[in-house]
Structure formats: structure tokens, C-alpha cells
Amino acid sequence: MVLSFGWAQSKLNSTSKLNSTSKLNSTSVNTVTGPIPIDSMSISLIHEHMLVDFIGADSVSPARYNQDEVIAKVLPYLLEVKKYGVKTIFDCTPSYLAKDPNLLNKLSEQSGIQIITNTGFYGAVGGKYLPDFAFSETAEELSNRWISEFENGIGDTGIKPGFIKISVNEENPLREVDAKLVMAAGLTHQKTGLQIASHTGTWATAKQEVATLQEMRIDASAFVWVHAHAEQDFQNYLEAAKLGVWISLDGIGWSLDEYVDRLLFAKENDFLVNILISHDSGWYDPAKVDGGDFQPFTNIFEKLMPTLNAKGFDESDWQMLLEENPKRAFGISNGQIQ
Ligand SMILES: [Zn+2]
């Protein structure tokens, strides 16, 4: 076993440092194998995918893939990233894009990695991944579906979501259906305490979502601005950080330079404490032969770390980005678990 940095090595060798963040001990998160204390999340990747099917809400179906074939494809990549000390992965595949809690459960059992799934709907790409009822139901009706997944489990699986994942189209103002998804996410958050991660892109769109939540008296820190690396004006990161928004720089599986620039800016301007990082890597695609090419979950450890360490990042920065920030963003208090 070869590790590139000592901090993860110590994590692998020691599982008894659970009281180092006692403030967080009262919080938990739902994984696909059940709730865990937040301190056992350890090193976490907050935005990855095991399986995604882009066929659309009208045709998506578990019949389009063989679970055993998906597991055979994905499992080696989970085992690969374990050597870097990763203990928890958030699967960001939403409903109607082949979210499959039972598959995630099997992958978790076989890999030993804690996997977290989500509730919510994906509005981007013009609503291609929304069921028809998402257009006709109210925000409250949609939120009742998501709250039910939190309280009773997803479908008949008994598996509960650990966060809310929505997405919106990049428009100003937001499309009616997208604004409704944000409100439904807010209502679900109020009832469950689940964090809201929204596939967005630029701050011009994300700030509309934050404003909607603030009108509902929800703190901006309940919101994860997903794909925030799409933002080109770095001043907007400062604006988001001041509000307490979580800034998710989550495409590191696909490129490096834009992340180096943004993370250096965040360190220089003292808001690494608002940053989440991940690869947006994976995934088995049922439309492709043998699930297509799989992007591994390792760029952060193999490429980003050495590059930024040469520019002044140290172990405390990585511990904040990969361990402390995910816990603070996604932990929910025990009182909110039903
Ligand atoms: Zn994604």
C-alpha cells in the first residue's frame, strides 16, 4: 500500500481519534447502510457517481442495466480510492437518472466505503429528467415526496437519503419549475435538516436559489453551490462565502488548472472553510458498451495535492477540505433524525 501523504496514512492507522471534533459528535448522516455518527465520515468525496443513465425520465428503468455488471465495473475504482484513506462517498445521481439505492448498498458492502444517496429532482437540461408530475404538483407536494423518502426510505428499499440533490437550468429569472424545486428543497430542509446541493453553475443562478431559501428564513449555509467552478468572476466566490454558502468545486476528475487557481484564491482570501471538493467522476453508463469509460476517483490525491502542496498547501488544508468541511456541511443533528 503506497500513500502520497502522511495525514491520510495516520487516518488509516488510527480509528480512535473520534473526539477531536467533539462539537460535531451530536450529528449524524444517513448512509445507504444506515445512519452513522458524523465523526466516522472521515475523508469524504462529496460529489461522485457510480451509475448515470441519460435516457430521460420517460424511459429510465433498472431493466436498462445489469446490477452485477455495474458492480463489476465500479468496484475496482472504489477499492482504488480506499488506499488514499477515503471512507465516505456521496453519490450525486438523482432520481430519474438511475439513482439505485440497492446497487449503492451492494457497492458499499463490497467495498467497505460508506456511500450516501440523495432525495430530490433534477430540473436542468430543460426538464428532461423530471417526471410529468413535477410540472403539475406544488412545491409542498414535491417536498412531501422527498420528506417521505427521508422518513420511510426510498421506494421499498428502506434506504434513506443523506442529502437533497436538485438542479436548475442556468436562467435569470429561474424557470417556474426550477424555482419550485428550490422551494421544495427548502421545505424538505426545514422538515429534515438535510443539506441542499443544487447542480447550478454560475453565481448569477445560484444567488437566486440562495435568495429563495433566505426568503424562507433558511440560512445560506444550508445550500451547496454545485459546479461552482463554472463561475469565472472570482469576486462572486467572495460574495457567496460571505453569505456562508458552500462552494462546491467538484469536477476535479476531468481537469486540474481551473481548480488550482480557485483553491489558491480561496486560501489567499481565507475562505477554504467554505469550500467542498470532489471529482464528479465515474460512472457506468447503460447506453454505452460495457458502461463506457470510467473516470477514476483519484485526481485529488494523485494530481491536485502535489500541485497545491508545491504552492503552500499543507495537511491542515486538506483535512479541512476533505474531512472537516464535509462533516460541517452534511451533518444533521440527531434531533432531526426521525
Ligand atoms: Zn455530478
GROMACS .gro file of C-alpha atoms and ligand atoms in nm:
model
  339
    1MET     CA    1   0.000   0.000   0.000
    2VAL     CA    2   0.152   0.329  -0.107
    3LEU     CA    3   0.029   0.661   0.023
    4SER     CA    4   0.131   1.000  -0.101
    5PHE     CA    5   0.081   1.194   0.221
    6GLY     CA    6   0.109   1.132   0.591
    7TRP     CA    7  -0.222   1.272   0.701
    8ALA     CA    8  -0.423   1.000   0.527
    9GLN     CA    9  -0.174   0.742   0.646
   10SER     CA   10  -0.248   0.836   1.006
   11LYS     CA   11  -0.620   0.815   0.931
   12LEU     CA   12  -0.577   0.461   0.805
   13ASN     CA   13  -0.374   0.359   1.107
   14SER     CA   14  -0.597   0.516   1.367
   15THR     CA   15  -0.971   0.498   1.409
   16SER     CA   16  -0.974   0.623   1.766
   17LYS     CA   17  -0.950   0.999   1.722
   18LEU     CA   18  -1.324   1.044   1.735
   19ASN     CA   19  -1.327   1.316   1.997
   20SER     CA   20  -1.108   1.560   1.813
   21THR     CA   21  -1.420   1.744   1.698
   22SER     CA   22  -1.649   1.698   1.994
   23LYS     CA   23  -1.875   1.980   1.877
   24LEU     CA   24  -1.982   1.754   1.592
   25ASN     CA   25  -2.044   1.444   1.797
   26SER     CA   26  -2.417   1.505   1.823
   27THR     CA   27  -2.465   1.493   1.449
   28SER     CA   28  -2.521   1.207   1.207
   29VAL     CA   29  -2.562   1.134   0.840
   30ASN     CA   30  -2.766   0.867   0.664
   31THR     CA   31  -2.562   0.625   0.454
   32VAL     CA   32  -2.712   0.354   0.234
   33THR     CA   33  -2.636   0.106   0.514
   34GLY     CA   34  -2.791   0.321   0.786
   35PRO     CA   35  -2.714   0.633   0.991
   36ILE     CA   36  -2.357   0.688   1.114
   37PRO     CA   37  -2.209   0.937   1.361
   38ILE     CA   38  -2.068   1.228   1.168
   39ASP     CA   39  -1.717   1.169   1.302
   40SER     CA   40  -1.697   0.833   1.126
   41MET     CA   41  -1.728   1.001   0.783
   42SER     CA   42  -1.351   1.065   0.785
   43ILE     CA   43  -1.209   1.153   0.441
   44SER     CA   44  -1.506   1.217   0.213
   45LEU     CA   45  -1.567   1.279  -0.155
   46ILE     CA   46  -1.889   1.480  -0.171
   47HIS     CA   47  -1.979   1.453  -0.541
   48GLU     CA   48  -1.920   1.133  -0.738
   49HIS     CA   49  -2.131   0.892  -0.945
   50MET     CA   50  -2.149   0.513  -0.968
   51LEU     CA   51  -2.421   0.491  -1.234
   52VAL     CA   52  -2.587   0.754  -1.454
   53ASP     CA   53  -2.840   0.696  -1.730
   54PHE     CA   54  -2.911   0.998  -1.952
   55ILE     CA   55  -3.202   0.839  -2.140
   56GLY     CA   56  -3.459   1.068  -1.975
   57ALA     CA   57  -3.735   1.042  -1.714
   58ASP     CA   58  -3.980   0.886  -1.960
   59SER     CA   59  -3.756   0.585  -2.033
   60VAL     CA   60  -3.521   0.536  -1.738
   61SER     CA   61  -3.552   0.191  -1.582
   62PRO     CA   62  -3.347  -0.064  -1.382
   63ALA     CA   63  -3.412  -0.300  -1.676
   64ARG     CA   64  -3.160  -0.096  -1.880
   65TYR     CA   65  -2.863  -0.235  -1.687
   66ASN     CA   66  -2.749  -0.547  -1.507
   67GLN     CA   67  -2.661  -0.469  -1.144
   68ASP     CA   68  -2.384  -0.730  -1.131
   69GLU     CA   69  -2.219  -0.583  -1.441
   70VAL     CA   70  -2.233  -0.235  -1.288
   71ILE     CA   71  -2.077  -0.364  -0.967
   72ALA     CA   72  -1.800  -0.545  -1.157
   73LYS     CA   73  -1.719  -0.219  -1.337
   74VAL     CA   74  -1.737   0.021  -1.040
   75LEU     CA   75  -1.594  -0.181  -0.751
   76PRO     CA   76  -1.225  -0.167  -0.856
   77TYR     CA   77  -1.242   0.215  -0.862
   78LEU     CA   78  -1.386   0.225  -0.511
   79LEU     CA   79  -1.115  -0.009  -0.388
   80GLU     CA   80  -0.855   0.205  -0.565
   81VAL     CA   81  -0.954   0.522  -0.381
   82LYS     CA   82  -0.965   0.343  -0.046
   83LYS     CA   83  -0.585   0.333  -0.049
   84TYR     CA   84  -0.590   0.712  -0.006
   85GLY     CA   85  -0.797   0.681   0.309
   86VAL     CA   86  -1.133   0.774   0.154
   87LYS     CA   87  -1.402   0.637   0.380
   88THR     CA   88  -1.719   0.808   0.255
   89ILE     CA   89  -1.853   0.892  -0.092
   90PHE     CA   90  -2.164   1.095  -0.172
   91ASP     CA   91  -2.337   0.955  -0.480
   92CYS     CA   92  -2.496   1.251  -0.658
   93THR     CA   93  -2.701   1.061  -0.916
   94PRO     CA   94  -3.057   1.190  -0.872
   95SER     CA   95  -3.393   1.023  -0.917
   96TYR     CA   96  -3.480   0.962  -1.285
   97LEU     CA   97  -3.109   0.948  -1.376
   98ALA     CA   98  -3.081   0.591  -1.242
   99LYS     CA   99  -3.048   0.655  -0.869
  100ASP     CA  100  -3.036   0.295  -0.739
  101PRO     CA  101  -3.009   0.269  -0.357
  102ASN     CA  102  -2.989  -0.112  -0.362
  103LEU     CA  103  -2.697  -0.100  -0.604
  104LEU     CA  104  -2.523   0.155  -0.381
  105ASN     CA  105  -2.590  -0.066  -0.081
  106LYS     CA  106  -2.417  -0.361  -0.251
  107LEU     CA  107  -2.124  -0.144  -0.360
  108SER     CA  108  -2.089  -0.016  -0.004
  109GLU     CA  109  -2.097  -0.365   0.145
  110GLN     CA  110  -1.843  -0.498  -0.104
  111SER     CA  111  -1.604  -0.201  -0.097
  112GLY     CA  112  -1.625  -0.107   0.270
  113ILE     CA  113  -1.680   0.255   0.164
  114GLN     CA  114  -1.971   0.439   0.323
  115ILE     CA  115  -2.197   0.563   0.042
  116ILE     CA  116  -2.460   0.835   0.079
  117THR     CA  117  -2.752   0.879  -0.158
  118ASN     CA  118  -2.997   1.166  -0.202
  119THR     CA  119  -3.355   1.280  -0.246
  120GLY     CA  120  -3.480   1.548  -0.487
  121PHE     CA  121  -3.530   1.607  -0.859
  122TYR     CA  122  -3.307   1.732  -1.140
  123GLY     CA  123  -3.451   2.025  -1.336
  124ALA     CA  124  -3.159   2.107  -1.568
  125VAL     CA  125  -3.140   2.011  -1.938
  126GLY     CA  126  -3.484   2.162  -1.991
  127GLY     CA  127  -3.659   1.923  -1.756
  128LYS     CA  128  -3.566   1.606  -1.948
  129TYR     CA  129  -3.506   1.429  -1.616
  130LEU     CA  130  -3.827   1.542  -1.448
  131PRO     CA  131  -4.137   1.321  -1.429
  132ASP     CA  132  -4.456   1.484  -1.560
  133PHE     CA  133  -4.599   1.532  -1.213
  134ALA     CA  134  -4.306   1.759  -1.121
  135PHE     CA  135  -4.457   2.022  -1.351
  136SER     CA  136  -4.810   1.999  -1.209
  137GLU     CA  137  -4.754   1.942  -0.836
  138THR     CA  138  -4.690   2.224  -0.590
  139ALA     CA  139  -4.359   2.273  -0.407
  140GLU     CA  140  -4.524   2.137  -0.095
  141GLU     CA  141  -4.646   1.824  -0.274
  142LEU     CA  142  -4.298   1.762  -0.416
  143SER     CA  143  -4.139   1.818  -0.077
  144ASN     CA  144  -4.378   1.565   0.078
  145ARG     CA  145  -4.238   1.302  -0.159
  146TRP     CA  146  -3.882   1.385  -0.055
  147ILE     CA  147  -3.966   1.404   0.315
  148SER     CA  148  -4.128   1.062   0.281
  149GLU     CA  149  -3.802   0.925   0.136
  150PHE     CA  150  -3.623   1.063   0.443
  151GLU     CA  151  -3.876   0.925   0.687
  152ASN     CA  152  -3.967   0.592   0.524
  153GLY     CA  153  -3.686   0.517   0.281
  154ILE     CA  154  -3.657   0.543  -0.097
  155GLY     CA  155  -3.921   0.330  -0.271
  156ASP     CA  156  -3.940  -0.004  -0.093
  157THR     CA  157  -3.566  -0.016  -0.014
  158GLY     CA  158  -3.580   0.122   0.340
  159ILE     CA  159  -3.267   0.320   0.243
  160LYS     CA  160  -3.277   0.685   0.347
  161PRO     CA  161  -3.118   0.984   0.175
  162GLY     CA  162  -2.834   1.176   0.339
  163PHE     CA  163  -2.886   1.500   0.146
  164ILE     CA  164  -3.111   1.678  -0.105
  165LYS     CA  165  -2.987   1.692  -0.465
  166ILE     CA  166  -3.166   1.919  -0.708
  167SER     CA  167  -3.063   2.100  -1.023
  168VAL     CA  168  -3.179   2.405  -1.213
  169ASN     CA  169  -3.132   2.548  -1.559
  170GLU     CA  170  -2.896   2.847  -1.589
  171GLU     CA  171  -3.158   3.118  -1.641
  172ASN     CA  172  -3.236   3.454  -1.488
  173PRO     CA  173  -3.500   3.459  -1.360
  174LEU     CA  174  -3.525   3.088  -1.277
  175ARG     CA  175  -3.779   2.888  -1.478
  176GLU     CA  176  -4.101   2.836  -1.285
  177VAL     CA  177  -4.037   2.464  -1.236
  178ASP     CA  178  -3.681   2.526  -1.116
  179ALA     CA  179  -3.791   2.789  -0.864
  180LYS     CA  180  -4.042   2.532  -0.741
  181LEU     CA  181  -3.770   2.269  -0.697
  182VAL     CA  182  -3.569   2.515  -0.486
  183MET     CA  183  -3.872   2.586  -0.269
  184ALA     CA  184  -3.944   2.214  -0.235
  185ALA     CA  185  -3.583   2.162  -0.130
  186GLY     CA  186  -3.622   2.441   0.127
  187LEU     CA  187  -3.939   2.284   0.268
  188THR     CA  188  -3.765   1.946   0.286
  189HIS     CA  189  -3.467   2.102   0.461
  190GLN     CA  190  -3.692   2.269   0.717
  191LYS     CA  191  -3.853   1.936   0.800
  192THR     CA  192  -3.547   1.708   0.788
  193GLY     CA  193  -3.234   1.919   0.831
  194LEU     CA  194  -3.092   1.766   0.512
  195GLN     CA  195  -2.838   1.981   0.328
  196ILE     CA  196  -2.942   2.113  -0.017
  197ALA     CA  197  -2.694   2.050  -0.302
  198SER     CA  198  -2.804   2.212  -0.628
  199HIS     CA  199  -2.639   2.147  -0.965
  200THR     CA  200  -2.616   2.505  -1.084
  201GLY     CA  201  -2.302   2.657  -1.242
  202THR     CA  202  -2.269   3.033  -1.218
  203TRP     CA  203  -2.337   3.258  -0.922
  204ALA     CA  204  -2.597   3.455  -1.123
  205THR     CA  205  -2.816   3.147  -1.095
  206ALA     CA  206  -2.700   3.022  -0.756
  207LYS     CA  207  -2.769   3.354  -0.586
  208GLN     CA  208  -3.132   3.334  -0.697
  209GLU     CA  209  -3.157   2.996  -0.525
  210VAL     CA  210  -2.994   3.133  -0.210
  211ALA     CA  211  -3.232   3.431  -0.211
  212THR     CA  212  -3.532   3.198  -0.239
  213LEU     CA  213  -3.409   3.000   0.061
  214GLN     CA  214  -3.339   3.316   0.259
  215GLU     CA  215  -3.696   3.432   0.192
  216MET     CA  216  -3.799   3.105   0.357
  217ARG     CA  217  -3.576   3.203   0.655
  218ILE     CA  218  -3.328   2.928   0.570
  219ASP     CA  219  -2.962   3.011   0.628
  220ALA     CA  220  -2.741   3.025   0.318
  221SER     CA  221  -2.516   2.763   0.478
  222ALA     CA  222  -2.787   2.504   0.403
  223PHE     CA  223  -2.702   2.544   0.034
  224VAL     CA  224  -2.423   2.376  -0.164
  225TRP     CA  225  -2.349   2.562  -0.488
  226VAL     CA  226  -2.271   2.260  -0.707
  227HIS     CA  227  -2.039   2.301  -1.009
  228ALA     CA  228  -1.929   2.642  -0.877
  229HIS     CA  229  -1.607   2.607  -1.078
  230ALA     CA  230  -1.815   2.729  -1.376
  231GLU     CA  231  -1.802   3.077  -1.223
  232GLN     CA  232  -1.540   3.295  -1.393
  233ASP     CA  233  -1.561   3.607  -1.172
  234PHE     CA  234  -1.370   3.521  -0.854
  235GLN     CA  235  -1.529   3.813  -0.668
  236ASN     CA  236  -1.852   3.616  -0.675
  237TYR     CA  237  -1.685   3.344  -0.468
  238LEU     CA  238  -1.616   3.605  -0.202
  239GLU     CA  239  -1.979   3.716  -0.211
  240ALA     CA  240  -2.102   3.357  -0.174
  241ALA     CA  241  -1.854   3.281   0.105
  242LYS     CA  242  -1.962   3.591   0.298
  243LEU     CA  243  -2.318   3.459   0.294
  244GLY     CA  244  -2.198   3.122   0.424
  245VAL     CA  245  -2.280   2.931   0.103
  246TRP     CA  246  -2.087   2.607   0.046
  247ILE     CA  247  -1.886   2.645  -0.274
  248SER     CA  248  -1.850   2.306  -0.443
  249LEU     CA  249  -1.551   2.278  -0.680
  250ASP     CA  250  -1.639   1.931  -0.793
  251GLY     CA  251  -1.514   1.843  -1.141
  252ILE     CA  252  -1.156   1.755  -1.047
  253GLY     CA  253  -1.183   1.417  -1.218
  254TRP     CA  254  -1.192   1.598  -1.552
  255SER     CA  255  -0.939   1.884  -1.532
  256LEU     CA  256  -0.694   2.047  -1.294
  257ASP     CA  257  -0.582   2.404  -1.371
  258GLU     CA  258  -0.910   2.583  -1.301
  259TYR     CA  259  -0.924   2.412  -0.960
  260VAL     CA  260  -0.567   2.507  -0.873
  261ASP     CA  261  -0.647   2.873  -0.948
  262ARG     CA  262  -0.969   2.872  -0.747
  263LEU     CA  263  -0.827   2.690  -0.446
  264LEU     CA  264  -0.525   2.920  -0.430
  265PHE     CA  265  -0.762   3.219  -0.441
  266ALA     CA  266  -0.973   3.066  -0.163
  267LYS     CA  267  -0.666   3.008   0.057
  268GLU     CA  268  -0.529   3.357  -0.006
  269ASN     CA  269  -0.867   3.510   0.075
  270ASP     CA  270  -0.927   3.289   0.376
  271PHE     CA  271  -1.240   3.108   0.267
  272LEU     CA  272  -1.122   2.750   0.228
  273VAL     CA  273  -1.360   2.698   0.518
  274ASN     CA  274  -1.647   2.741   0.269
  275ILE     CA  275  -1.509   2.506   0.002
  276LEU     CA  276  -1.601   2.148  -0.084
  277ILE     CA  277  -1.402   1.950  -0.343
  278SER     CA  278  -1.472   1.633  -0.540
  279HIS     CA  279  -1.421   1.473  -0.881
  280ASP     CA  280  -1.771   1.432  -1.031
  281SER     CA  281  -1.612   1.111  -1.157
  282GLY     CA  282  -1.745   0.773  -1.255
  283TRP     CA  283  -1.972   0.621  -1.391
  284TYR     CA  284  -2.134   0.324  -1.553
  285ASP     CA  285  -2.348   0.448  -1.845
  286PRO     CA  286  -2.607   0.190  -1.961
  287ALA     CA  287  -2.615   0.346  -2.310
  288LYS     CA  288  -2.250   0.255  -2.372
  289VAL     CA  289  -2.078  -0.077  -2.436
  290ASP     CA  290  -1.966  -0.222  -2.100
  291GLY     CA  291  -2.080   0.103  -1.935
  292GLY     CA  292  -1.827   0.316  -2.126
  293ASP     CA  293  -1.503   0.471  -1.998
  294PHE     CA  294  -1.486   0.517  -1.621
  295GLN     CA  295  -1.316   0.826  -1.479
  296PRO     CA  296  -1.137   0.727  -1.155
  297PHE     CA  297  -1.184   0.896  -0.816
  298THR     CA  298  -0.813   0.973  -0.766
  299ASN     CA  299  -0.711   1.305  -0.927
  300ILE     CA  300  -0.736   1.494  -0.596
  301PHE     CA  301  -0.480   1.264  -0.439
  302GLU     CA  302  -0.255   1.199  -0.735
  303LYS     CA  303  -0.257   1.536  -0.915
  304LEU     CA  304  -0.420   1.819  -0.718
  305MET     CA  305  -0.240   1.755  -0.388
  306PRO     CA  306   0.117   1.754  -0.520
  307THR     CA  307   0.044   2.061  -0.734
  308LEU     CA  308  -0.103   2.265  -0.447
  309ASN     CA  309   0.143   2.137  -0.187
  310ALA     CA  310   0.418   2.285  -0.404
  311LYS     CA  311   0.232   2.616  -0.378
  312GLY     CA  312   0.193   2.621   0.000
  313PHE     CA  313  -0.100   2.393   0.085
  314ASP     CA  314  -0.041   2.173   0.386
  315GLU     CA  315  -0.207   1.884   0.565
  316SER     CA  316  -0.436   2.110   0.767
  317ASP     CA  317  -0.580   2.250   0.443
  318TRP     CA  318  -0.652   1.901   0.310
  319GLN     CA  319  -0.800   1.792   0.638
  320MET     CA  320  -1.035   2.091   0.624
  321LEU     CA  321  -1.132   2.032   0.260
  322LEU     CA  322  -1.175   1.656   0.270
  323GLU     CA  323  -1.283   1.589   0.625
  324GLU     CA  324  -1.397   1.881   0.838
  325ASN     CA  325  -1.591   2.073   0.571
  326PRO     CA  326  -1.793   1.770   0.451
  327LYS     CA  327  -1.888   1.697   0.811
  328ARG     CA  328  -1.996   2.054   0.879
  329ALA     CA  329  -2.187   2.077   0.551
  330PHE     CA  330  -2.374   1.748   0.562
  331GLY     CA  331  -2.415   1.655   0.927
  332ILE     CA  332  -2.765   1.680   1.070
  333SER     CA  333  -2.845   1.695   1.438
  334ASN     CA  334  -2.976   1.380   1.600
  335GLY     CA  335  -3.290   1.564   1.696
  336GLN     CA  336  -3.381   1.591   1.331
  337ILE     CA  337  -3.349   1.219   1.256
  338GLN     CA  338  -3.696   1.068   1.273
  339ZN      ZN  339  -2.239   1.512  -1.092
   0.00000   0.00000   0.00000
